[in-house]
Coordinates of C-alpha atoms in Angstrom, one line a residue:
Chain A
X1 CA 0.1 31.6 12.9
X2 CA 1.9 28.9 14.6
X3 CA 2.2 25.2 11.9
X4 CA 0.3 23.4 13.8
X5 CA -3.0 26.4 13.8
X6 CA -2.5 26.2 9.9
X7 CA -2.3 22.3 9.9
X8 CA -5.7 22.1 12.0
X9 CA -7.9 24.7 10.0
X10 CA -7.0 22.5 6.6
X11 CA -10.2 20.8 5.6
X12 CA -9.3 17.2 4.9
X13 CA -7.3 17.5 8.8
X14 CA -10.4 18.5 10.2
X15 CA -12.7 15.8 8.2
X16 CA -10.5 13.4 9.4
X17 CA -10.8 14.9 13.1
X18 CA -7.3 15.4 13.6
X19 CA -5.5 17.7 16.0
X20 CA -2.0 18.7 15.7
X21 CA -0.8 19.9 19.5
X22 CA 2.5 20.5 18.5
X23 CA 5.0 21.1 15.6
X24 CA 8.2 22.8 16.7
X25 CA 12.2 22.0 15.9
X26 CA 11.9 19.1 13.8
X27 CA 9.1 17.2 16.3
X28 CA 5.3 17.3 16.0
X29 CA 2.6 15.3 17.8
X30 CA -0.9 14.7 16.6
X31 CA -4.1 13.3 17.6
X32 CA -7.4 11.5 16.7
X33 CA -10.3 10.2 18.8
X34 CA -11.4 7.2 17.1
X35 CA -15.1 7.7 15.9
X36 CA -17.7 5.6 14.1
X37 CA -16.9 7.0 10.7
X38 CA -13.0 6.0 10.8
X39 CA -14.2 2.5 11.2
X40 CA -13.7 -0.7 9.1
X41 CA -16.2 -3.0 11.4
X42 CA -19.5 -1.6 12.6
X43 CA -19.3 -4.4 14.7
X44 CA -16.5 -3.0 17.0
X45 CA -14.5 0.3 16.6
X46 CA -11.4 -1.0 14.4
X47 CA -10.0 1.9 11.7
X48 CA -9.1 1.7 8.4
X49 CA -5.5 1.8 7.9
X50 CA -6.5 5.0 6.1
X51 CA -7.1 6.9 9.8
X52 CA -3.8 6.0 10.7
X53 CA -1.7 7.2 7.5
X54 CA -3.6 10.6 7.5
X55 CA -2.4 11.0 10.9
X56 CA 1.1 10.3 9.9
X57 CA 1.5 12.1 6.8
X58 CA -0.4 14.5 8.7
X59 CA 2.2 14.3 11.8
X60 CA 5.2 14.2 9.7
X61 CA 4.5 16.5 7.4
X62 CA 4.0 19.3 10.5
X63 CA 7.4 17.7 12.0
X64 CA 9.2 18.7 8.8
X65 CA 7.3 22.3 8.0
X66 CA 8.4 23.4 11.5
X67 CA 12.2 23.5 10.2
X68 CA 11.4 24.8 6.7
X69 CA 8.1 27.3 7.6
X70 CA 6.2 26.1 3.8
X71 CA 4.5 23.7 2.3
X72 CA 6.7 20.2 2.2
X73 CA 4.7 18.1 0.2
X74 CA 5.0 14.1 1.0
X75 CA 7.4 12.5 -1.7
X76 CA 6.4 9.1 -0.7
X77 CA 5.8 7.2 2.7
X78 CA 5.6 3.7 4.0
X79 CA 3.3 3.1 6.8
X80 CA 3.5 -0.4 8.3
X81 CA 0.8 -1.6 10.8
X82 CA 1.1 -3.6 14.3
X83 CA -1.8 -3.9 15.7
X84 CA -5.5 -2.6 15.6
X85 CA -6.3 1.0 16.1
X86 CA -9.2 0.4 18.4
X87 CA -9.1 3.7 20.5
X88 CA -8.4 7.2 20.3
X89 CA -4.9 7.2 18.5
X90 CA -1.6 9.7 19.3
X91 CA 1.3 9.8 16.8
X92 CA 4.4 11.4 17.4
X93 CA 7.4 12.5 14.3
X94 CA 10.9 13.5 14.3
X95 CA 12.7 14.5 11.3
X96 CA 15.6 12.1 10.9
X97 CA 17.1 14.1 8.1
X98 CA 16.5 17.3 7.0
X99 CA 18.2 18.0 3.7
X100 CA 17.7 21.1 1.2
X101 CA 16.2 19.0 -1.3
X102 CA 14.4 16.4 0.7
X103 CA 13.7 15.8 4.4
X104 CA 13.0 12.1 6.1
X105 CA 10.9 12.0 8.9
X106 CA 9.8 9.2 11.1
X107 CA 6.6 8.6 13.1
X108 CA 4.7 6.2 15.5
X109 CA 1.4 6.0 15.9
X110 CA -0.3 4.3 19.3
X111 CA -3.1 3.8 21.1
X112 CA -4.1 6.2 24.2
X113 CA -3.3 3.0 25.9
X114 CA 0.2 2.5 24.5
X115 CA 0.0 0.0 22.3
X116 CA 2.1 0.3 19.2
X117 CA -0.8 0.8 16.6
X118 CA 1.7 1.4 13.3
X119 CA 5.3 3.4 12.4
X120 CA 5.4 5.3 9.3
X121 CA 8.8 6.7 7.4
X122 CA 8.3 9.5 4.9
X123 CA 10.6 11.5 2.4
X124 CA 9.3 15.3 2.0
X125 CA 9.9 17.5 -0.6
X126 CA 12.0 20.8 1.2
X127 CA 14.0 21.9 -2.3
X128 CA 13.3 25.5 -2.6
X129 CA 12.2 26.4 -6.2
X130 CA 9.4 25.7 -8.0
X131 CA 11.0 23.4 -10.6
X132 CA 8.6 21.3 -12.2
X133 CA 7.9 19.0 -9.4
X134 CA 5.1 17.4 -8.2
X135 CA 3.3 20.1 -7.2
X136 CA 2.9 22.7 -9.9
X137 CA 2.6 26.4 -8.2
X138 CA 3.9 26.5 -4.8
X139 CA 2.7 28.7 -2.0
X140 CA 5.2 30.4 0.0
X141 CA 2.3 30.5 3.0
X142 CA 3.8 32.5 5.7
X143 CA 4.2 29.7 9.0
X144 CA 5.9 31.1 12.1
Chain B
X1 CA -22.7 -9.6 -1.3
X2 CA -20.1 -9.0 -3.6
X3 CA -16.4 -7.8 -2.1
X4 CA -17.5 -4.2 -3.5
X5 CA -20.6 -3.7 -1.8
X6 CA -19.3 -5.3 1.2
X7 CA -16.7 -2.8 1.6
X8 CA -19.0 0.4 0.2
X9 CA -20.8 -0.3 3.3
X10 CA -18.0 0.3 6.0
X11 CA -18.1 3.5 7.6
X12 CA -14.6 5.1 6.8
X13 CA -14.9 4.0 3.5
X14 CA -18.5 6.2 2.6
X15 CA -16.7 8.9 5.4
X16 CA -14.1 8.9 2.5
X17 CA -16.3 8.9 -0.1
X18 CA -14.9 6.4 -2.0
X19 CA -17.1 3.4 -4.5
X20 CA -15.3 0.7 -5.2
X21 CA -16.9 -0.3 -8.9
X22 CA -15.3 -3.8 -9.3
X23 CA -13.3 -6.3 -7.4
X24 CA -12.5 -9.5 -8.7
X25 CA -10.2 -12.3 -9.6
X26 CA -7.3 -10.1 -8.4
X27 CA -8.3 -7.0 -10.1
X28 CA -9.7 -3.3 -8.2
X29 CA -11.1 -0.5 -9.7
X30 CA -12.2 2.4 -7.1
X31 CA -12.9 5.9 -7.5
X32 CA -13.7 9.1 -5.4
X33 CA -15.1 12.7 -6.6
X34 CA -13.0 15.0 -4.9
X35 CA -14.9 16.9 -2.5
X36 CA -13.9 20.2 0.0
X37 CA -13.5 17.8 3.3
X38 CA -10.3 16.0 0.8
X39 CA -8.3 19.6 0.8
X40 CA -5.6 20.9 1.6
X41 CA -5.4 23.9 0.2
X42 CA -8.7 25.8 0.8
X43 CA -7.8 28.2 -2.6
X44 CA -7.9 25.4 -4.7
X45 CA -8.9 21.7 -4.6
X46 CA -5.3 20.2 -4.0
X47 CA -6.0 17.0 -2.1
X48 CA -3.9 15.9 1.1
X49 CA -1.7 13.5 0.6
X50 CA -4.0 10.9 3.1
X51 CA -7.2 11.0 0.4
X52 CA -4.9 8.8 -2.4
X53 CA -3.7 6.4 -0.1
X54 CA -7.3 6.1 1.3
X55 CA -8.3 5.1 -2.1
X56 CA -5.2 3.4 -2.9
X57 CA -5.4 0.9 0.7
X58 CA -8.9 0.2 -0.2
X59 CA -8.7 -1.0 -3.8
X60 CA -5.1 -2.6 -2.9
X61 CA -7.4 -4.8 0.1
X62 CA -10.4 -5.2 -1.9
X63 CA -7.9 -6.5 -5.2
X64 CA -6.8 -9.1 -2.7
X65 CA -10.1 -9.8 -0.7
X66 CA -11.6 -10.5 -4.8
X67 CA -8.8 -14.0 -4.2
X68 CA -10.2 -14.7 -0.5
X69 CA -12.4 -13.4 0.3
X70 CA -12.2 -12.7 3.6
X71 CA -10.6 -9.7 5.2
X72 CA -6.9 -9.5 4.2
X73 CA -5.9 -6.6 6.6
X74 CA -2.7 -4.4 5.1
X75 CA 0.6 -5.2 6.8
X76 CA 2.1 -2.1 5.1
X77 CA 1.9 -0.4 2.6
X78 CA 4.1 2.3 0.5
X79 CA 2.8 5.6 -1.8
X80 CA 4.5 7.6 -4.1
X81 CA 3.1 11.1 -4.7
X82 CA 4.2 11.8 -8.5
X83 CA 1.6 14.9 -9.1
X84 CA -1.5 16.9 -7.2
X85 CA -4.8 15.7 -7.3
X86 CA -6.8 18.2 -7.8
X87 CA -9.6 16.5 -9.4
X88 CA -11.7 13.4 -9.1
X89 CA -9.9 10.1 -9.2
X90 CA -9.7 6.6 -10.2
X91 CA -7.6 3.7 -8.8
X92 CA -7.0 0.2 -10.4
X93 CA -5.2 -2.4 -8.0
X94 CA -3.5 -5.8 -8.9
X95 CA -2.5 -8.8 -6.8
X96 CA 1.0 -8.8 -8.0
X97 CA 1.7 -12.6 -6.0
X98 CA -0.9 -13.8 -3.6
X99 CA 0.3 -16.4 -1.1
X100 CA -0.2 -18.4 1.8
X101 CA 0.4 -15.9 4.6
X102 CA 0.7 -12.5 2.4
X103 CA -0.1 -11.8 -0.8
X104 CA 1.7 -8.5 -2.6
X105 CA -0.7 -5.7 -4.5
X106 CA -0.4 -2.6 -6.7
X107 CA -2.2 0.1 -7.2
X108 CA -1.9 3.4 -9.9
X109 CA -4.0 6.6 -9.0
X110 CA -5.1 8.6 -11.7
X111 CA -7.0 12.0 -11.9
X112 CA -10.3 11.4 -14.0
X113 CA -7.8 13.1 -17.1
X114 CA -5.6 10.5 -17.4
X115 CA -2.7 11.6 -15.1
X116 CA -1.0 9.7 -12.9
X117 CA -1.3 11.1 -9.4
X118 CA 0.0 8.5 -7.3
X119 CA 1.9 4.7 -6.8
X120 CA 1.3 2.3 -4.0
X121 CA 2.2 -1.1 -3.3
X122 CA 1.0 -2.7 -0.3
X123 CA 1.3 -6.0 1.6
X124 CA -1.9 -7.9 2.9
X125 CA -2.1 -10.8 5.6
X126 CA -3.6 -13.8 3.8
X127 CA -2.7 -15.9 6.5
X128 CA -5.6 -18.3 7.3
X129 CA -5.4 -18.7 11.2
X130 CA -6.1 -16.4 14.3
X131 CA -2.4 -17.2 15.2
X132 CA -1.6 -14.0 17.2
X133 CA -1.0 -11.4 14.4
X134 CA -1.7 -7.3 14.2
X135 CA -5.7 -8.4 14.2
X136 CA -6.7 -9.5 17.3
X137 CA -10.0 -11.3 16.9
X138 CA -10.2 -12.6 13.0
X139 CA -13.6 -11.9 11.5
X140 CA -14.5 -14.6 9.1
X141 CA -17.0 -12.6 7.2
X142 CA -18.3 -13.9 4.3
X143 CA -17.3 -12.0 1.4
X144 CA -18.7 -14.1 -2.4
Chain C
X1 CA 25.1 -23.2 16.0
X2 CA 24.2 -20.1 17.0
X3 CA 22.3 -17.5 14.6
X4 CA 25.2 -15.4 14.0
X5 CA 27.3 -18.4 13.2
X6 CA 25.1 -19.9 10.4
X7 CA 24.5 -16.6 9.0
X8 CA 28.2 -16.0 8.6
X9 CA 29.0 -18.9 6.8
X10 CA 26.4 -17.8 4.0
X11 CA 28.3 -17.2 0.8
X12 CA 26.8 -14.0 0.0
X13 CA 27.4 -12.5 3.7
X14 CA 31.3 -13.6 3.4
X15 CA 31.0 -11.9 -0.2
X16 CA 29.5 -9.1 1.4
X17 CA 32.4 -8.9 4.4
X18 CA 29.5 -8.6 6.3
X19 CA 29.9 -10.3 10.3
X20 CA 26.9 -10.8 12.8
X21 CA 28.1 -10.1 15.8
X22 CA 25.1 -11.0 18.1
X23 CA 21.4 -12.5 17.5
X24 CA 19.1 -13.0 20.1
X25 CA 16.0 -12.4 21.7
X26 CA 14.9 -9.7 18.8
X27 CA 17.7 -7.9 18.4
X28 CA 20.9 -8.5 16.1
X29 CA 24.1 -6.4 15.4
X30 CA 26.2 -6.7 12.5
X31 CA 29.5 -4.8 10.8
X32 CA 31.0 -4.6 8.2
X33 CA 34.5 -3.3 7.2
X34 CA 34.6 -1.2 4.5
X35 CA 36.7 -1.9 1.2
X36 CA 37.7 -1.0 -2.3
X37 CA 35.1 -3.3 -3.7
X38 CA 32.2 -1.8 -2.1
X39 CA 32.8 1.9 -3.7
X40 CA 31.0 3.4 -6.2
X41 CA 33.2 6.3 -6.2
X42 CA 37.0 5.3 -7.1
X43 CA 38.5 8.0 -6.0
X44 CA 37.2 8.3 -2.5
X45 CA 35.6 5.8 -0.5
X46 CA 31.7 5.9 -0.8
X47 CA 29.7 2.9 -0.6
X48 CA 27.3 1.4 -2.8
X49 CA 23.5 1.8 -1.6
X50 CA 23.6 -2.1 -1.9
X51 CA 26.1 -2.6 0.9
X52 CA 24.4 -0.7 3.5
X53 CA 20.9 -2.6 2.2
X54 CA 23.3 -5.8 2.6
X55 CA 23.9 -5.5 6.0
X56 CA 20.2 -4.3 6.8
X57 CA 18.4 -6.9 5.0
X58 CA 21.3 -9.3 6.8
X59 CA 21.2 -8.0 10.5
X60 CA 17.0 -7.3 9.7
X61 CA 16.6 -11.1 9.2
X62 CA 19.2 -12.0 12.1
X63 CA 17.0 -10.1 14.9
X64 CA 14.0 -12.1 13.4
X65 CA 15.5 -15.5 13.0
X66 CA 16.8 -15.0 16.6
X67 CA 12.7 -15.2 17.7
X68 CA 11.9 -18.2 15.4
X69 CA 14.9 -20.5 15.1
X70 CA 14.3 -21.0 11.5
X71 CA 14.8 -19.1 8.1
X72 CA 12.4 -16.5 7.9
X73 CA 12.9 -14.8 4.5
X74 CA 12.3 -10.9 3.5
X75 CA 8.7 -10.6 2.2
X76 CA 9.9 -6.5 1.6
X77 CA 11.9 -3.7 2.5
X78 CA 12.5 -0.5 2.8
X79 CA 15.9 1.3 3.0
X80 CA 16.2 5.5 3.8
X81 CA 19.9 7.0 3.0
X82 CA 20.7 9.8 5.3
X83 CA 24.5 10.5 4.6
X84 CA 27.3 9.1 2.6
X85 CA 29.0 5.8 3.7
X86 CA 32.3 6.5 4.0
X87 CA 33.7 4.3 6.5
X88 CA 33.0 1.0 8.3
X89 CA 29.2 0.3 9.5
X90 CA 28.0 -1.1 12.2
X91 CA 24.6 -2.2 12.3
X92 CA 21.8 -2.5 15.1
X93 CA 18.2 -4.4 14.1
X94 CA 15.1 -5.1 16.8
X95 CA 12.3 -6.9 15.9
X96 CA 9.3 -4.4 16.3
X97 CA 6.4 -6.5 16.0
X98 CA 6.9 -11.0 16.1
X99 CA 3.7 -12.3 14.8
X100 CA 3.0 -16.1 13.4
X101 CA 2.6 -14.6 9.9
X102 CA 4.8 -12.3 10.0
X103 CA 7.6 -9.9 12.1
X104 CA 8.4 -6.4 11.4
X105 CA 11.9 -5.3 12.0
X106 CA 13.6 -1.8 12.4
X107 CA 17.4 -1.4 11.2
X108 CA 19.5 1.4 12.4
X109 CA 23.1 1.6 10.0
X110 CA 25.7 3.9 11.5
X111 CA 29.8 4.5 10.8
X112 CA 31.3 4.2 13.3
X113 CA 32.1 7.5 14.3
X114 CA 28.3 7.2 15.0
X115 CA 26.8 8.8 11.7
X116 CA 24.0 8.1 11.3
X117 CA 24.2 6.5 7.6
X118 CA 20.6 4.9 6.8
X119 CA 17.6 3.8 8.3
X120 CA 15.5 0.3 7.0
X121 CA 12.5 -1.4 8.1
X122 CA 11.4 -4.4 6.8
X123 CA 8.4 -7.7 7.1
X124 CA 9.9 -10.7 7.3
X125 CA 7.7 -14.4 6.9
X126 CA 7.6 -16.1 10.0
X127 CA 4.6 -18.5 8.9
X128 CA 4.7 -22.2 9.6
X129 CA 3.8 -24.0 6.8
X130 CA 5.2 -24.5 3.3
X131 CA 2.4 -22.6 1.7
X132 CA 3.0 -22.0 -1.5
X133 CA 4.8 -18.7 -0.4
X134 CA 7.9 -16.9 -2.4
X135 CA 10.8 -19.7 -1.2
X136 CA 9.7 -23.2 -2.0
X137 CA 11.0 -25.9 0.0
X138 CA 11.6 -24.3 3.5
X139 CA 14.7 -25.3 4.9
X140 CA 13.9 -26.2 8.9
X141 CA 17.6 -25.6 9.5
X142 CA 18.3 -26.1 13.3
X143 CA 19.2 -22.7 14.8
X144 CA 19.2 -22.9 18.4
Chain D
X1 CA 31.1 7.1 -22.4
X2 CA 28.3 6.0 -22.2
X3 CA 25.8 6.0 -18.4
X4 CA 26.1 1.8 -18.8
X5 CA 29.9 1.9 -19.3
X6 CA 30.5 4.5 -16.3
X7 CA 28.2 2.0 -13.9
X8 CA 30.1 -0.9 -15.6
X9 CA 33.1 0.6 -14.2
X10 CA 32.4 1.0 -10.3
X11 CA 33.9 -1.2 -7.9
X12 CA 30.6 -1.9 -6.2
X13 CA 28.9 -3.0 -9.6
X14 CA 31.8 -5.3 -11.1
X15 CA 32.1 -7.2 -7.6
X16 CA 28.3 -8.2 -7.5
X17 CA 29.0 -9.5 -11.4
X18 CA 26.0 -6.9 -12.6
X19 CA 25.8 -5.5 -16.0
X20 CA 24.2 -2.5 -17.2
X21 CA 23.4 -3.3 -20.3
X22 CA 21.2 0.0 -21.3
X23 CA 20.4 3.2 -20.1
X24 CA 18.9 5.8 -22.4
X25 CA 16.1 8.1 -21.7
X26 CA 14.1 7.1 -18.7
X27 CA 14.7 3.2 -19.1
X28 CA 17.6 1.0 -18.0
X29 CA 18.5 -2.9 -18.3
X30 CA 20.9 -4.5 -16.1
X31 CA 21.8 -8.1 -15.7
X32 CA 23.6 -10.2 -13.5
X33 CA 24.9 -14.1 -13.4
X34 CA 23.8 -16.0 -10.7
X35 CA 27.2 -17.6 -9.1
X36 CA 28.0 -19.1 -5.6
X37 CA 28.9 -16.2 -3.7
X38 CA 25.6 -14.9 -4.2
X39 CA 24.0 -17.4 -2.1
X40 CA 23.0 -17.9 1.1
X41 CA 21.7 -21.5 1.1
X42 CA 25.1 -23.7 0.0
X43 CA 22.9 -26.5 -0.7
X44 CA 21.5 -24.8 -3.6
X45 CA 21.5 -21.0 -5.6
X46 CA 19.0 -19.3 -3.6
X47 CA 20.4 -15.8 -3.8
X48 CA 20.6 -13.3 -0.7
X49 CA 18.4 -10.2 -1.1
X50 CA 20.8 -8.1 -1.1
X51 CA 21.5 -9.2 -4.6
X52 CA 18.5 -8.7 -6.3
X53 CA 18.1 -5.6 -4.6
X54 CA 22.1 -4.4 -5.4
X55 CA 20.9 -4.9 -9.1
X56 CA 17.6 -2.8 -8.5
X57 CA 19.1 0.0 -7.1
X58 CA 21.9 -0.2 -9.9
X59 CA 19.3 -0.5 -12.9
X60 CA 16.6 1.9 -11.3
X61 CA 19.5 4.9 -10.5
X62 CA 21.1 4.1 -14.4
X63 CA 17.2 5.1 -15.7
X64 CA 17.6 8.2 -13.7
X65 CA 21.0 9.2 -14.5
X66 CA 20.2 9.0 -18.0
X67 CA 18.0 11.1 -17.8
X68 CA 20.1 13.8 -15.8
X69 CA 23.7 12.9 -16.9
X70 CA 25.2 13.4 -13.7
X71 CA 24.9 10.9 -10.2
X72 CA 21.7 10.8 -8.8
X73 CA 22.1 9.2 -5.3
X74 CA 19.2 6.8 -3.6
X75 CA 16.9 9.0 -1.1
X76 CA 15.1 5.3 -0.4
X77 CA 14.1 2.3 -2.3
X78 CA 11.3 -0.4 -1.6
X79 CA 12.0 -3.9 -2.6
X80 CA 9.1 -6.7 -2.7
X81 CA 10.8 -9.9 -3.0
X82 CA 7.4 -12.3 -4.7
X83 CA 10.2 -15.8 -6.2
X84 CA 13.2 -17.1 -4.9
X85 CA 16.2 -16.1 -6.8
X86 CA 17.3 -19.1 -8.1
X87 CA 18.2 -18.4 -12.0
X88 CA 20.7 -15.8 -13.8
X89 CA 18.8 -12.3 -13.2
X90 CA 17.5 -9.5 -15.6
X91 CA 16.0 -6.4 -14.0
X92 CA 14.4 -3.5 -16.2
X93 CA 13.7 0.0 -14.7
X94 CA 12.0 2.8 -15.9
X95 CA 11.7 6.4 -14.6
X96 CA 8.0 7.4 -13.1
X97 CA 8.3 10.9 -12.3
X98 CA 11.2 12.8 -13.1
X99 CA 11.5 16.3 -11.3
X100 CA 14.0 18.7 -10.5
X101 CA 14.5 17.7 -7.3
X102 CA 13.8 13.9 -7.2
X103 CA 12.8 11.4 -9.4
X104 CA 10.8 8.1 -9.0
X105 CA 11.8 4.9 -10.7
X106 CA 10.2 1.4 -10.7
X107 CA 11.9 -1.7 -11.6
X108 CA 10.9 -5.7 -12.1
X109 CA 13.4 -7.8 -11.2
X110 CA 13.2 -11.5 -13.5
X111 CA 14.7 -14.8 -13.9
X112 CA 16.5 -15.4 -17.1
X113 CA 13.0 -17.8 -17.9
X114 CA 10.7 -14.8 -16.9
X115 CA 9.4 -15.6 -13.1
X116 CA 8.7 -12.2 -11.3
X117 CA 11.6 -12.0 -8.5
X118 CA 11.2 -8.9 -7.0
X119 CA 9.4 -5.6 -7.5
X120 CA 11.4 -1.8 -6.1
X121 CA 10.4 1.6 -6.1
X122 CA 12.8 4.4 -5.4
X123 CA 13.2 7.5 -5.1
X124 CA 16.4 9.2 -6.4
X125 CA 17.8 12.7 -6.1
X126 CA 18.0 15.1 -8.9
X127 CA 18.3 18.3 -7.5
X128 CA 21.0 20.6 -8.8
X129 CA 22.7 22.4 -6.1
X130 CA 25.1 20.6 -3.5
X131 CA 22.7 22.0 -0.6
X132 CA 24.1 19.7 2.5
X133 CA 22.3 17.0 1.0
X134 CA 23.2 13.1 1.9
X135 CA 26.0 12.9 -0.1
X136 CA 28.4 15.3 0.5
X137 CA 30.7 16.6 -2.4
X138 CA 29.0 16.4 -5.5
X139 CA 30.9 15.1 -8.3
X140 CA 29.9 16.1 -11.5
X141 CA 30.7 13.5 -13.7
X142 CA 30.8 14.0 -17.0
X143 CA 28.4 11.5 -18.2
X144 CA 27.3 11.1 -22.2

């Protein structure tokens, strides 16, 4: 199953309506159509910064996974916003770094239109044993 | 309305599931039962990485709304993942330094046991004019 | 006096051996020679994290002053280390996003055989007013 | 010798005039005298950032080390400047999360009468293998 198949049937990636539409080499893209339940204002469609970090995360996590085929769980990330997300939202990430103990991997997120909604930067966890990290029992999922 | 039922109401936040219980004076609580929509794992109830900085963006703004109330939108923010939530969780926010134009807030995420699942620390625009910033339109909503 | 003038007359850049070599219109470069006094390592040449955040932070706030014409102080930032430094840096900043609160900037820090040594992105205050903020009395220092 | 008397030693550390003055299990204290050549405003000692983040990065990668006994590089750091530096400097750090591949530390930067200064968060590597990591060579230092 290609990573970005796996990515999409997660359940939290589909709650959140989000597509990965690619994840290969160290780049992945993602997107979201903005819908009433991502919104902050009922008045007019503006998301919580929430929608676009689990696009991000989502994004770069799938950029990174493509050069290690398992589970890279997000060390930390820093998401920093520009301007409202007021329409259907595509992100794009390239790993920056890939290291055998952590990878970094940066990502923008914009409007359909362009606009430069946010830019995230995460570290993710590639080491290769399970060695009291984070997160306890890893699973060596098969991604091709 | 007080700053935690104002924000209880918005869309992403109920999408989310998340309650804020108490925002004031520069202090957030907010919790969320983990639910099969936060998963990543669909063999056990490891949350994605997105669900705790949901939780932790919300309680972070709503800590710093408590001072102004009147939207403070996040100009970024940072998490640190230090273990899986895999259970339901509870975040506590604290305005840190609230100024003029930005005011600086952190957060702790813990599972319902005690643990500490996550770390963020976020910056919020406090800023009192429409004066051409990442939010478009300012709406002065009045939050008691 | 242009921006990369007043900045290199700052005692802590001269400390630093840091040089702005251009500052305008969002974008800023700096360098920085490496020496003996920037190692951690005695026996071979690798730099303190703190030198390459020196010349971020430095060349960061240069891109930004270069919109505003006045001292526009680091609210936060964020610095990514990719590989060792181990020779002279040169470093390239561009304002992302100028707003009247505050400006976002990205920081690329390469050797200069083009390694690509660390990555920062930091907010920077651009606000008007003496607000109470983190610096006290602003300094309106003419930058022109 | 002891992980404060190794630090004390580096190039890098003695030339910003920082002192570690502990480091033992998880928890670190470093110090540093404001002078002139930290300063980037002549007219009176407002330190450059880069100096209270050159002492966060020092005191929050002592916590780790001592934990670890051997160097622990920076992956990335977050520094939240809330005070001008104005005042002889003390900055505590204390390890998070400690894991086998990284570990998190947070640190509060002070003035010698208490002000909050700045706030980091980094992330620092502890994995054991030299697996094409940032930093080249590892050196094992033998560290007490």
């Amino acid at each position: 199953m290609s990573v970005a198949a796996l990515l999409n049937d997660l359940p939290f990636v589909q709650h959140m309506g989000i597509e990965v539409v690619e994840a290969a080499d160290g780049h992945a893209v993602a997107e979201l159509e903005l819908a009433e339940e991502h919104t902050t204002v009922p008045s007019g469609p503006v998301a919580h910064g929430g929608v676009a970090y689990a696009l991000a995360d989502t994004v770069g996590g799938a950029a990174v996974i493509s050069l290690h085929h398992r589970p890279t769980p997000t060390v930390d990330m820093r998401i920093d916003y520009h301007a409202p997300a007021t329409d259907d939202l595509r992100a794009e990430a390239d790993v920056v770094r890939d290291g055998g103990s952590v990878a970094s991997a940066d990502v923008r997120v914009e409007s359909v239109d362009g606009t430069h909604v946010a830019s995230a930067r995460g570290v993710f966890k590639t080491g290769g044993s399970d060695d009291g990290g984070p997160w306890g029992a890893r699973e060596d999922r098969d991604l091709e």
